[in-house]
Amino acid sequence: MIGDEQGYVKRINVRSTEIETFDRATMIVPNSNLVTGVVKNWLRGDKVGRIKIALAPNSRVDPEQIRDILLAAARAQDGVLRIPAPQVMFLAMESNIFRFELWCYVEDVEQATRLKSDLHFDLYKRLADAGVTISPAPTPPTVVQFPGLDKFAAAAAGIVVDQKLLDDEVAKVIDPNSKAGEAPAQ
């Protein structure tokens, strides 16, 4: 694996290496990139590879039920190895979601993408049958700041504020070019 590309080394030359991707494309990679960059060797002498599937259901689910569903889906796939056995990692308990990962090994890393897709289809059906919903990613809160708004907030809270100072701040918000004591331009 080089960057986002994966494939087999077909030929090593003096200045470059030829790699055939799993999409059957040929990449010519300068050997200097291989020496200075990160290269991940998925095969290590065999074709066994690992699949990880992340899942984030809402926090009202039973974690044991999620583990059972994930393991049943992995065991139902023919290409998933029995040894090492599939595992479910319970990674986090957040305020509105739980985070899980299914780890399973496949006998042929070239089939990992297809098996991962099959697992997703199977998991979707099993989770729907069990009434489990997947939570959307939480959106960060939007913060809008208005200069001088703290004086308005103080007035709304019943705190006594100098009326002239408050009028001047209102004028600045309405017309930023106004000066203290002037009426806003109409």
mmCIF file with all atom_site columns, C-alpha atoms in Angstrom:
data_model
loop_
_atom_site.group_PDB
_atom_site.id
_atom_site.type_symbol
_atom_site.label_atom_id
_atom_site.label_alt_id
_atom_site.label_comp_id
_atom_site.label_asym_id
_atom_site.label_entity_id
_atom_site.label_seq_id
_atom_site.pdbx_PDB_ins_code
_atom_site.Cartn_x
_atom_site.Cartn_y
_atom_site.Cartn_z
_atom_site.occupancy
_atom_site.B_iso_or_equiv
_atom_site.pdbx_formal_charge
_atom_site.auth_seq_id
_atom_site.auth_comp_id
_atom_site.auth_asym_id
_atom_site.auth_atom_id
_atom_site.pdbx_PDB_model_num
ATOM 1   C CA . MET A 1 1   ? 0.000   0.000   0.000   1.00 0.00 ? 1   MET A CA 1
ATOM 2   C CA . ILE A 1 2   ? 1.433   3.338   -1.098  1.00 0.00 ? 2   ILE A CA 1
ATOM 3   C CA . GLY A 1 3   ? -0.754  6.321   -0.239  1.00 0.00 ? 3   GLY A CA 1
ATOM 4   C CA . ASP A 1 4   ? -4.297  5.230   -1.073  1.00 0.00 ? 4   ASP A CA 1
ATOM 5   C CA . GLU A 1 5   ? -3.200  2.712   -3.709  1.00 0.00 ? 5   GLU A CA 1
ATOM 6   C CA . GLN A 1 6   ? -2.896  -1.027  -3.116  1.00 0.00 ? 6   GLN A CA 1
ATOM 7   C CA . GLY A 1 7   ? -1.518  -3.742  -5.348  1.00 0.00 ? 7   GLY A CA 1
ATOM 8   C CA . TYR A 1 8   ? 1.203   -6.270  -6.115  1.00 0.00 ? 8   TYR A CA 1
ATOM 9   C CA . VAL A 1 9   ? 4.837   -5.516  -6.880  1.00 0.00 ? 9   VAL A CA 1
ATOM 10  C CA . LYS A 1 10  ? 5.365   -6.807  -10.421 1.00 0.00 ? 10  LYS A CA 1
ATOM 11  C CA . ARG A 1 11  ? 8.896   -5.640  -11.144 1.00 0.00 ? 11  ARG A CA 1
ATOM 12  C CA . ILE A 1 12  ? 11.715  -3.857  -9.312  1.00 0.00 ? 12  ILE A CA 1
ATOM 13  C CA . ASN A 1 13  ? 14.098  -1.875  -11.530 1.00 0.00 ? 13  ASN A CA 1
ATOM 14  C CA . VAL A 1 14  ? 17.140  0.241   -10.697 1.00 0.00 ? 14  VAL A CA 1
ATOM 15  C CA . ARG A 1 15  ? 15.189  3.534   -10.549 1.00 0.00 ? 15  ARG A CA 1
ATOM 16  C CA . SER A 1 16  ? 11.545  2.528   -10.176 1.00 0.00 ? 16  SER A CA 1
ATOM 17  C CA . THR A 1 17  ? 9.182   -0.225  -9.116  1.00 0.00 ? 17  THR A CA 1
ATOM 18  C CA . GLU A 1 18  ? 6.182   -1.380  -11.130 1.00 0.00 ? 18  GLU A CA 1
ATOM 19  C CA . ILE A 1 19  ? 3.039   -2.080  -9.092  1.00 0.00 ? 19  ILE A CA 1
ATOM 20  C CA . GLU A 1 20  ? -0.190  -3.574  -10.428 1.00 0.00 ? 20  GLU A CA 1
ATOM 21  C CA . THR A 1 21  ? -3.150  -2.236  -8.424  1.00 0.00 ? 21  THR A CA 1
ATOM 22  C CA . PHE A 1 22  ? -6.166  -4.335  -7.509  1.00 0.00 ? 22  PHE A CA 1
ATOM 23  C CA . ASP A 1 23  ? -8.019  -2.309  -10.165 1.00 0.00 ? 23  ASP A CA 1
ATOM 24  C CA . ARG A 1 24  ? -5.549  -3.775  -12.712 1.00 0.00 ? 24  ARG A CA 1
ATOM 25  C CA . ALA A 1 25  ? -3.831  -0.421  -13.292 1.00 0.00 ? 25  ALA A CA 1
ATOM 26  C CA . THR A 1 26  ? -0.041  -0.205  -13.429 1.00 0.00 ? 26  THR A CA 1
ATOM 27  C CA . MET A 1 27  ? 1.789   2.297   -11.238 1.00 0.00 ? 27  MET A CA 1
ATOM 28  C CA . ILE A 1 28  ? 5.415   3.223   -11.822 1.00 0.00 ? 28  ILE A CA 1
ATOM 29  C CA . VAL A 1 29  ? 6.773   4.392   -8.462  1.00 0.00 ? 29  VAL A CA 1
ATOM 30  C CA . PRO A 1 30  ? 10.245  5.940   -8.158  1.00 0.00 ? 30  PRO A CA 1
ATOM 31  C CA . ASN A 1 31  ? 12.309  3.890   -5.719  1.00 0.00 ? 31  ASN A CA 1
ATOM 32  C CA . SER A 1 32  ? 13.128  7.114   -3.851  1.00 0.00 ? 32  SER A CA 1
ATOM 33  C CA . ASN A 1 33  ? 9.414   7.285   -2.879  1.00 0.00 ? 33  ASN A CA 1
ATOM 34  C CA . LEU A 1 34  ? 9.584   3.749   -1.520  1.00 0.00 ? 34  LEU A CA 1
ATOM 35  C CA . VAL A 1 35  ? 12.680  4.527   0.514   1.00 0.00 ? 35  VAL A CA 1
ATOM 36  C CA . THR A 1 36  ? 11.467  7.848   1.963   1.00 0.00 ? 36  THR A CA 1
ATOM 37  C CA . GLY A 1 37  ? 7.717   7.163   2.195   1.00 0.00 ? 37  GLY A CA 1
ATOM 38  C CA . VAL A 1 38  ? 5.504   4.759   4.106   1.00 0.00 ? 38  VAL A CA 1
ATOM 39  C CA . VAL A 1 39  ? 4.821   1.407   2.464   1.00 0.00 ? 39  VAL A CA 1
ATOM 40  C CA . LYS A 1 40  ? 2.413   -1.103  4.029   1.00 0.00 ? 40  LYS A CA 1
ATOM 41  C CA . ASN A 1 41  ? 2.927   -4.751  3.117   1.00 0.00 ? 41  ASN A CA 1
ATOM 42  C CA . TRP A 1 42  ? -0.447  -6.476  3.483   1.00 0.00 ? 42  TRP A CA 1
ATOM 43  C CA . LEU A 1 43  ? 0.636   -9.944  2.431   1.00 0.00 ? 43  LEU A CA 1
ATOM 44  C CA . ARG A 1 44  ? 3.672   -10.794 4.583   1.00 0.00 ? 44  ARG A CA 1
ATOM 45  C CA . GLY A 1 45  ? 4.050   -14.136 2.872   1.00 0.00 ? 45  GLY A CA 1
ATOM 46  C CA . ASP A 1 46  ? 0.355   -15.084 2.877   1.00 0.00 ? 46  ASP A CA 1
ATOM 47  C CA . LYS A 1 47  ? -2.884  -13.466 1.705   1.00 0.00 ? 47  LYS A CA 1
ATOM 48  C CA . VAL A 1 48  ? -4.640  -13.251 5.082   1.00 0.00 ? 48  VAL A CA 1
ATOM 49  C CA . GLY A 1 49  ? -5.923  -9.748  5.870   1.00 0.00 ? 49  GLY A CA 1
ATOM 50  C CA . ARG A 1 50  ? -8.045  -8.007  8.469   1.00 0.00 ? 50  ARG A CA 1
ATOM 51  C CA . ILE A 1 51  ? -11.296 -6.109  7.986   1.00 0.00 ? 51  ILE A CA 1
ATOM 52  C CA . LYS A 1 52  ? -12.463 -3.437  10.424  1.00 0.00 ? 52  LYS A CA 1
ATOM 53  C CA . ILE A 1 53  ? -16.027 -2.174  10.416  1.00 0.00 ? 53  ILE A CA 1
ATOM 54  C CA . ALA A 1 54  ? -16.913 0.763   12.653  1.00 0.00 ? 54  ALA A CA 1
ATOM 55  C CA . LEU A 1 55  ? -20.418 1.096   14.059  1.00 0.00 ? 55  LEU A CA 1
ATOM 56  C CA . ALA A 1 56  ? -21.913 3.883   16.204  1.00 0.00 ? 56  ALA A CA 1
ATOM 57  C CA . PRO A 1 57  ? -25.457 3.038   17.366  1.00 0.00 ? 57  PRO A CA 1
ATOM 58  C CA . ASN A 1 58  ? -27.329 5.312   19.776  1.00 0.00 ? 58  ASN A CA 1
ATOM 59  C CA . SER A 1 59  ? -26.515 4.885   23.439  1.00 0.00 ? 59  SER A CA 1
ATOM 60  C CA . ARG A 1 60  ? -29.885 3.308   24.270  1.00 0.00 ? 60  ARG A CA 1
ATOM 61  C CA . VAL A 1 61  ? -28.867 -0.042  22.736  1.00 0.00 ? 61  VAL A CA 1
ATOM 62  C CA . ASP A 1 62  ? -27.740 -3.089  24.665  1.00 0.00 ? 62  ASP A CA 1
ATOM 63  C CA . PRO A 1 63  ? -23.974 -3.471  23.993  1.00 0.00 ? 63  PRO A CA 1
ATOM 64  C CA . GLU A 1 64  ? -24.237 -7.261  24.316  1.00 0.00 ? 64  GLU A CA 1
ATOM 65  C CA . GLN A 1 65  ? -26.934 -7.318  21.615  1.00 0.00 ? 65  GLN A CA 1
ATOM 66  C CA . ILE A 1 66  ? -24.690 -5.261  19.297  1.00 0.00 ? 66  ILE A CA 1
ATOM 67  C CA . ARG A 1 67  ? -21.789 -7.638  19.909  1.00 0.00 ? 67  ARG A CA 1
ATOM 68  C CA . ASP A 1 68  ? -23.997 -10.649 19.132  1.00 0.00 ? 68  ASP A CA 1
ATOM 69  C CA . ILE A 1 69  ? -25.276 -9.053  15.890  1.00 0.00 ? 69  ILE A CA 1
ATOM 70  C CA . LEU A 1 70  ? -21.775 -8.114  14.712  1.00 0.00 ? 70  LEU A CA 1
ATOM 71  C CA . LEU A 1 71  ? -20.343 -11.562 15.457  1.00 0.00 ? 71  LEU A CA 1
ATOM 72  C CA . ALA A 1 72  ? -23.282 -13.364 13.823  1.00 0.00 ? 72  ALA A CA 1
ATOM 73  C CA . ALA A 1 73  ? -22.844 -11.304 10.642  1.00 0.00 ? 73  ALA A CA 1
ATOM 74  C CA . ALA A 1 74  ? -19.104 -12.051 10.525  1.00 0.00 ? 74  ALA A CA 1
ATOM 75  C CA . ARG A 1 75  ? -19.624 -15.776 11.113  1.00 0.00 ? 75  ARG A CA 1
ATOM 76  C CA . ALA A 1 76  ? -22.212 -15.901 8.317   1.00 0.00 ? 76  ALA A CA 1
ATOM 77  C CA . GLN A 1 77  ? -19.652 -14.862 5.681   1.00 0.00 ? 77  GLN A CA 1
ATOM 78  C CA . ASP A 1 78  ? -17.831 -17.723 3.938   1.00 0.00 ? 78  ASP A CA 1
ATOM 79  C CA . GLY A 1 79  ? -14.610 -15.741 3.382   1.00 0.00 ? 79  GLY A CA 1
ATOM 80  C CA . VAL A 1 80  ? -14.196 -14.766 7.043   1.00 0.00 ? 80  VAL A CA 1
ATOM 81  C CA . LEU A 1 81  ? -11.748 -16.999 8.906   1.00 0.00 ? 81  LEU A CA 1
ATOM 82  C CA . ARG A 1 82  ? -12.850 -18.878 12.026  1.00 0.00 ? 82  ARG A CA 1
ATOM 83  C CA . ILE A 1 83  ? -9.289  -18.746 13.419  1.00 0.00 ? 83  ILE A CA 1
ATOM 84  C CA . PRO A 1 84  ? -8.437  -16.096 14.407  1.00 0.00 ? 84  PRO A CA 1
ATOM 85  C CA . ALA A 1 85  ? -12.027 -15.601 15.456  1.00 0.00 ? 85  ALA A CA 1
ATOM 86  C CA . PRO A 1 86  ? -13.909 -12.378 14.726  1.00 0.00 ? 86  PRO A CA 1
ATOM 87  C CA . GLN A 1 87  ? -13.833 -9.898  17.614  1.00 0.00 ? 87  GLN A CA 1
ATOM 88  C CA . VAL A 1 88  ? -15.932 -6.909  18.641  1.00 0.00 ? 88  VAL A CA 1
ATOM 89  C CA . MET A 1 89  ? -14.224 -3.983  20.330  1.00 0.00 ? 89  MET A CA 1
ATOM 90  C CA . PHE A 1 90  ? -16.351 -1.632  22.460  1.00 0.00 ? 90  PHE A CA 1
ATOM 91  C CA . LEU A 1 91  ? -14.307 1.530   21.925  1.00 0.00 ? 91  LEU A CA 1
ATOM 92  C CA . ALA A 1 92  ? -16.268 4.367   23.530  1.00 0.00 ? 92  ALA A CA 1
ATOM 93  C CA . MET A 1 93  ? -19.379 5.400   25.444  1.00 0.00 ? 93  MET A CA 1
ATOM 94  C CA . GLU A 1 94  ? -20.236 8.945   24.451  1.00 0.00 ? 94  GLU A CA 1
ATOM 95  C CA . SER A 1 95  ? -23.240 10.984  25.551  1.00 0.00 ? 95  SER A CA 1
ATOM 96  C CA . ASN A 1 96  ? -25.490 9.888   22.689  1.00 0.00 ? 96  ASN A CA 1
ATOM 97  C CA . ILE A 1 97  ? -23.649 7.017   20.969  1.00 0.00 ? 97  ILE A CA 1
ATOM 98  C CA . PHE A 1 98  ? -21.589 3.928   21.630  1.00 0.00 ? 98  PHE A CA 1
ATOM 99  C CA . ARG A 1 99  ? -18.640 3.163   19.335  1.00 0.00 ? 99  ARG A CA 1
ATOM 100 C CA . PHE A 1 100 ? -17.868 -0.409  18.278  1.00 0.00 ? 100 PHE A CA 1
ATOM 101 C CA . GLU A 1 101 ? -15.515 -2.038  15.782  1.00 0.00 ? 101 GLU A CA 1
ATOM 102 C CA . LEU A 1 102 ? -15.870 -5.489  14.271  1.00 0.00 ? 102 LEU A CA 1
ATOM 103 C CA . TRP A 1 103 ? -12.491 -7.049  13.515  1.00 0.00 ? 103 TRP A CA 1
ATOM 104 C CA . CYS A 1 104 ? -12.367 -10.152 11.372  1.00 0.00 ? 104 CYS A CA 1
ATOM 105 C CA . TYR A 1 105 ? -9.799  -11.860 9.218   1.00 0.00 ? 105 TYR A CA 1
ATOM 106 C CA . VAL A 1 106 ? -10.238 -12.914 5.612   1.00 0.00 ? 106 VAL A CA 1
ATOM 107 C CA . GLU A 1 107 ? -8.403  -15.690 3.845   1.00 0.00 ? 107 GLU A CA 1
ATOM 108 C CA . ASP A 1 108 ? -7.637  -13.548 0.786   1.00 0.00 ? 108 ASP A CA 1
ATOM 109 C CA . VAL A 1 109 ? -6.916  -9.827  1.180   1.00 0.00 ? 109 VAL A CA 1
ATOM 110 C CA . GLU A 1 110 ? -7.956  -9.297  -2.450  1.00 0.00 ? 110 GLU A CA 1
ATOM 111 C CA . GLN A 1 111 ? -11.506 -10.246 -1.425  1.00 0.00 ? 111 GLN A CA 1
ATOM 112 C CA . ALA A 1 112 ? -11.564 -7.919  1.599   1.00 0.00 ? 112 ALA A CA 1
ATOM 113 C CA . THR A 1 113 ? -13.491 -5.121  -0.117  1.00 0.00 ? 113 THR A CA 1
ATOM 114 C CA . ARG A 1 114 ? -16.198 -7.481  -1.393  1.00 0.00 ? 114 ARG A CA 1
ATOM 115 C CA . LEU A 1 115 ? -16.480 -9.195  1.996   1.00 0.00 ? 115 LEU A CA 1
ATOM 116 C CA . LYS A 1 116 ? -16.667 -5.834  3.756   1.00 0.00 ? 116 LYS A CA 1
ATOM 117 C CA . SER A 1 117 ? -19.507 -4.838  1.426   1.00 0.00 ? 117 SER A CA 1
ATOM 118 C CA . ASP A 1 118 ? -21.311 -8.129  2.077   1.00 0.00 ? 118 ASP A CA 1
ATOM 119 C CA . LEU A 1 119 ? -20.885 -7.573  5.813   1.00 0.00 ? 119 LEU A CA 1
ATOM 120 C CA . HIS A 1 120 ? -22.365 -4.077  5.542   1.00 0.00 ? 120 HIS A CA 1
ATOM 121 C CA . PHE A 1 121 ? -25.433 -5.403  3.707   1.00 0.00 ? 121 PHE A CA 1
ATOM 122 C CA . ASP A 1 122 ? -25.868 -8.195  6.261   1.00 0.00 ? 122 ASP A CA 1
ATOM 123 C CA . LEU A 1 123 ? -25.362 -5.851  9.213   1.00 0.00 ? 123 LEU A CA 1
ATOM 124 C CA . TYR A 1 124 ? -27.879 -3.368  7.839   1.00 0.00 ? 124 TYR A CA 1
ATOM 125 C CA . LYS A 1 125 ? -30.525 -6.095  7.672   1.00 0.00 ? 125 LYS A CA 1
ATOM 126 C CA . ARG A 1 126 ? -29.712 -7.552  11.096  1.00 0.00 ? 126 ARG A CA 1
ATOM 127 C CA . LEU A 1 127 ? -29.675 -4.141  12.777  1.00 0.00 ? 127 LEU A CA 1
ATOM 128 C CA . ALA A 1 128 ? -32.961 -3.114  11.118  1.00 0.00 ? 128 ALA A CA 1
ATOM 129 C CA . ASP A 1 129 ? -34.568 -6.414  12.192  1.00 0.00 ? 129 ASP A CA 1
ATOM 130 C CA . ALA A 1 130 ? -33.419 -5.743  15.768  1.00 0.00 ? 130 ALA A CA 1
ATOM 131 C CA . GLY A 1 131 ? -34.722 -2.147  15.673  1.00 0.00 ? 131 GLY A CA 1
ATOM 132 C CA . VAL A 1 132 ? -31.259 -0.664  16.163  1.00 0.00 ? 132 VAL A CA 1
ATOM 133 C CA . THR A 1 133 ? -30.669 2.780   14.678  1.00 0.00 ? 133 THR A CA 1
ATOM 134 C CA . ILE A 1 134 ? -27.325 4.220   13.770  1.00 0.00 ? 134 ILE A CA 1
ATOM 135 C CA . SER A 1 135 ? -26.825 7.725   15.104  1.00 0.00 ? 135 SER A CA 1
ATOM 136 C CA . PRO A 1 136 ? -25.857 10.513  12.728  1.00 0.00 ? 136 PRO A CA 1
ATOM 137 C CA . ALA A 1 137 ? -22.517 12.114  13.377  1.00 0.00 ? 137 ALA A CA 1
ATOM 138 C CA . PRO A 1 138 ? -22.903 14.852  15.962  1.00 0.00 ? 138 PRO A CA 1
ATOM 139 C CA . THR A 1 139 ? -22.708 18.325  14.474  1.00 0.00 ? 139 THR A CA 1
ATOM 140 C CA . PRO A 1 140 ? -20.574 20.870  16.246  1.00 0.00 ? 140 PRO A CA 1
ATOM 141 C CA . PRO A 1 141 ? -22.543 23.737  17.761  1.00 0.00 ? 141 PRO A CA 1
ATOM 142 C CA . THR A 1 142 ? -22.637 26.989  15.817  1.00 0.00 ? 142 THR A CA 1
ATOM 143 C CA . VAL A 1 143 ? -21.433 29.965  17.801  1.00 0.00 ? 143 VAL A CA 1
ATOM 144 C CA . VAL A 1 144 ? -22.420 33.435  16.635  1.00 0.00 ? 144 VAL A CA 1
ATOM 145 C CA . GLN A 1 145 ? -20.867 36.389  18.424  1.00 0.00 ? 145 GLN A CA 1
ATOM 146 C CA . PHE A 1 146 ? -22.198 39.955  18.357  1.00 0.00 ? 146 PHE A CA 1
ATOM 147 C CA . PRO A 1 147 ? -20.022 42.742  19.750  1.00 0.00 ? 147 PRO A CA 1
ATOM 148 C CA . GLY A 1 148 ? -21.707 44.427  22.705  1.00 0.00 ? 148 GLY A CA 1
ATOM 149 C CA . LEU A 1 149 ? -24.293 41.685  23.123  1.00 0.00 ? 149 LEU A CA 1
ATOM 150 C CA . ASP A 1 150 ? -23.257 41.136  26.737  1.00 0.00 ? 150 ASP A CA 1
ATOM 151 C CA . LYS A 1 151 ? -24.838 44.502  27.636  1.00 0.00 ? 151 LYS A CA 1
ATOM 152 C CA . PHE A 1 152 ? -28.126 43.433  26.043  1.00 0.00 ? 152 PHE A CA 1
ATOM 153 C CA . ALA A 1 153 ? -27.973 40.131  27.890  1.00 0.00 ? 153 ALA A CA 1
ATOM 154 C CA . ALA A 1 154 ? -27.379 41.989  31.146  1.00 0.00 ? 154 ALA A CA 1
ATOM 155 C CA . ALA A 1 155 ? -30.388 44.221  30.467  1.00 0.00 ? 155 ALA A CA 1
ATOM 156 C CA . ALA A 1 156 ? -32.566 41.208  29.652  1.00 0.00 ? 156 ALA A CA 1
ATOM 157 C CA . ALA A 1 157 ? -31.472 39.542  32.876  1.00 0.00 ? 157 ALA A CA 1
ATOM 158 C CA . GLY A 1 158 ? -32.737 42.541  34.865  1.00 0.00 ? 158 GLY A CA 1
ATOM 159 C CA . ILE A 1 159 ? -29.352 43.988  35.675  1.00 0.00 ? 159 ILE A CA 1
ATOM 160 C CA . VAL A 1 160 ? -29.421 47.785  35.857  1.00 0.00 ? 160 VAL A CA 1
ATOM 161 C CA . VAL A 1 161 ? -27.458 49.268  32.969  1.00 0.00 ? 161 VAL A CA 1
ATOM 162 C CA . ASP A 1 162 ? -26.783 52.910  32.212  1.00 0.00 ? 162 ASP A CA 1
ATOM 163 C CA . GLN A 1 163 ? -29.500 53.740  29.638  1.00 0.00 ? 163 GLN A CA 1
ATOM 164 C CA . LYS A 1 164 ? -27.256 56.148  27.661  1.00 0.00 ? 164 LYS A CA 1
ATOM 165 C CA . LEU A 1 165 ? -24.535 53.479  27.424  1.00 0.00 ? 165 LEU A CA 1
ATOM 166 C CA . LEU A 1 166 ? -27.140 50.966  26.274  1.00 0.00 ? 166 LEU A CA 1
ATOM 167 C CA . ASP A 1 167 ? -28.487 53.413  23.659  1.00 0.00 ? 167 ASP A CA 1
ATOM 168 C CA . ASP A 1 168 ? -24.957 54.016  22.373  1.00 0.00 ? 168 ASP A CA 1
ATOM 169 C CA . GLU A 1 169 ? -24.345 50.264  22.034  1.00 0.00 ? 169 GLU A CA 1
ATOM 170 C CA . VAL A 1 170 ? -27.634 49.795  20.168  1.00 0.00 ? 170 VAL A CA 1
ATOM 171 C CA . ALA A 1 171 ? -26.645 52.603  17.803  1.00 0.00 ? 171 ALA A CA 1
ATOM 172 C CA . LYS A 1 172 ? -23.273 50.926  17.149  1.00 0.00 ? 172 LYS A CA 1
ATOM 173 C CA . VAL A 1 173 ? -24.952 47.636  16.255  1.00 0.00 ? 173 VAL A CA 1
ATOM 174 C CA . ILE A 1 174 ? -27.462 49.342  13.958  1.00 0.00 ? 174 ILE A CA 1
ATOM 175 C CA . ASP A 1 175 ? -24.885 51.723  12.415  1.00 0.00 ? 175 ASP A CA 1
ATOM 176 C CA . PRO A 1 176 ? -21.253 50.794  13.142  1.00 0.00 ? 176 PRO A CA 1
ATOM 177 C CA . ASN A 1 177 ? -20.110 54.248  11.889  1.00 0.00 ? 177 ASN A CA 1
ATOM 178 C CA . SER A 1 178 ? -22.172 56.195  14.452  1.00 0.00 ? 178 SER A CA 1
ATOM 179 C CA . LYS A 1 179 ? -20.473 58.012  17.308  1.00 0.00 ? 179 LYS A CA 1
ATOM 180 C CA . ALA A 1 180 ? -21.499 57.999  20.941  1.00 0.00 ? 180 ALA A CA 1
ATOM 181 C CA . GLY A 1 181 ? -24.491 60.234  21.617  1.00 0.00 ? 181 GLY A CA 1
ATOM 182 C CA . GLU A 1 182 ? -25.557 60.470  17.938  1.00 0.00 ? 182 GLU A CA 1
ATOM 183 C CA . ALA A 1 183 ? -28.821 59.077  16.698  1.00 0.00 ? 183 ALA A CA 1
ATOM 184 C CA . PRO A 1 184 ? -28.461 56.266  14.154  1.00 0.00 ? 184 PRO A CA 1
ATOM 185 C CA . ALA A 1 185 ? -28.596 57.289  10.493  1.00 0.00 ? 185 ALA A CA 1
ATOM 186 C CA . GLN A 1 186 ? -31.960 56.627  8.877   1.00 0.00 ? 186 GLN A CA 1
#
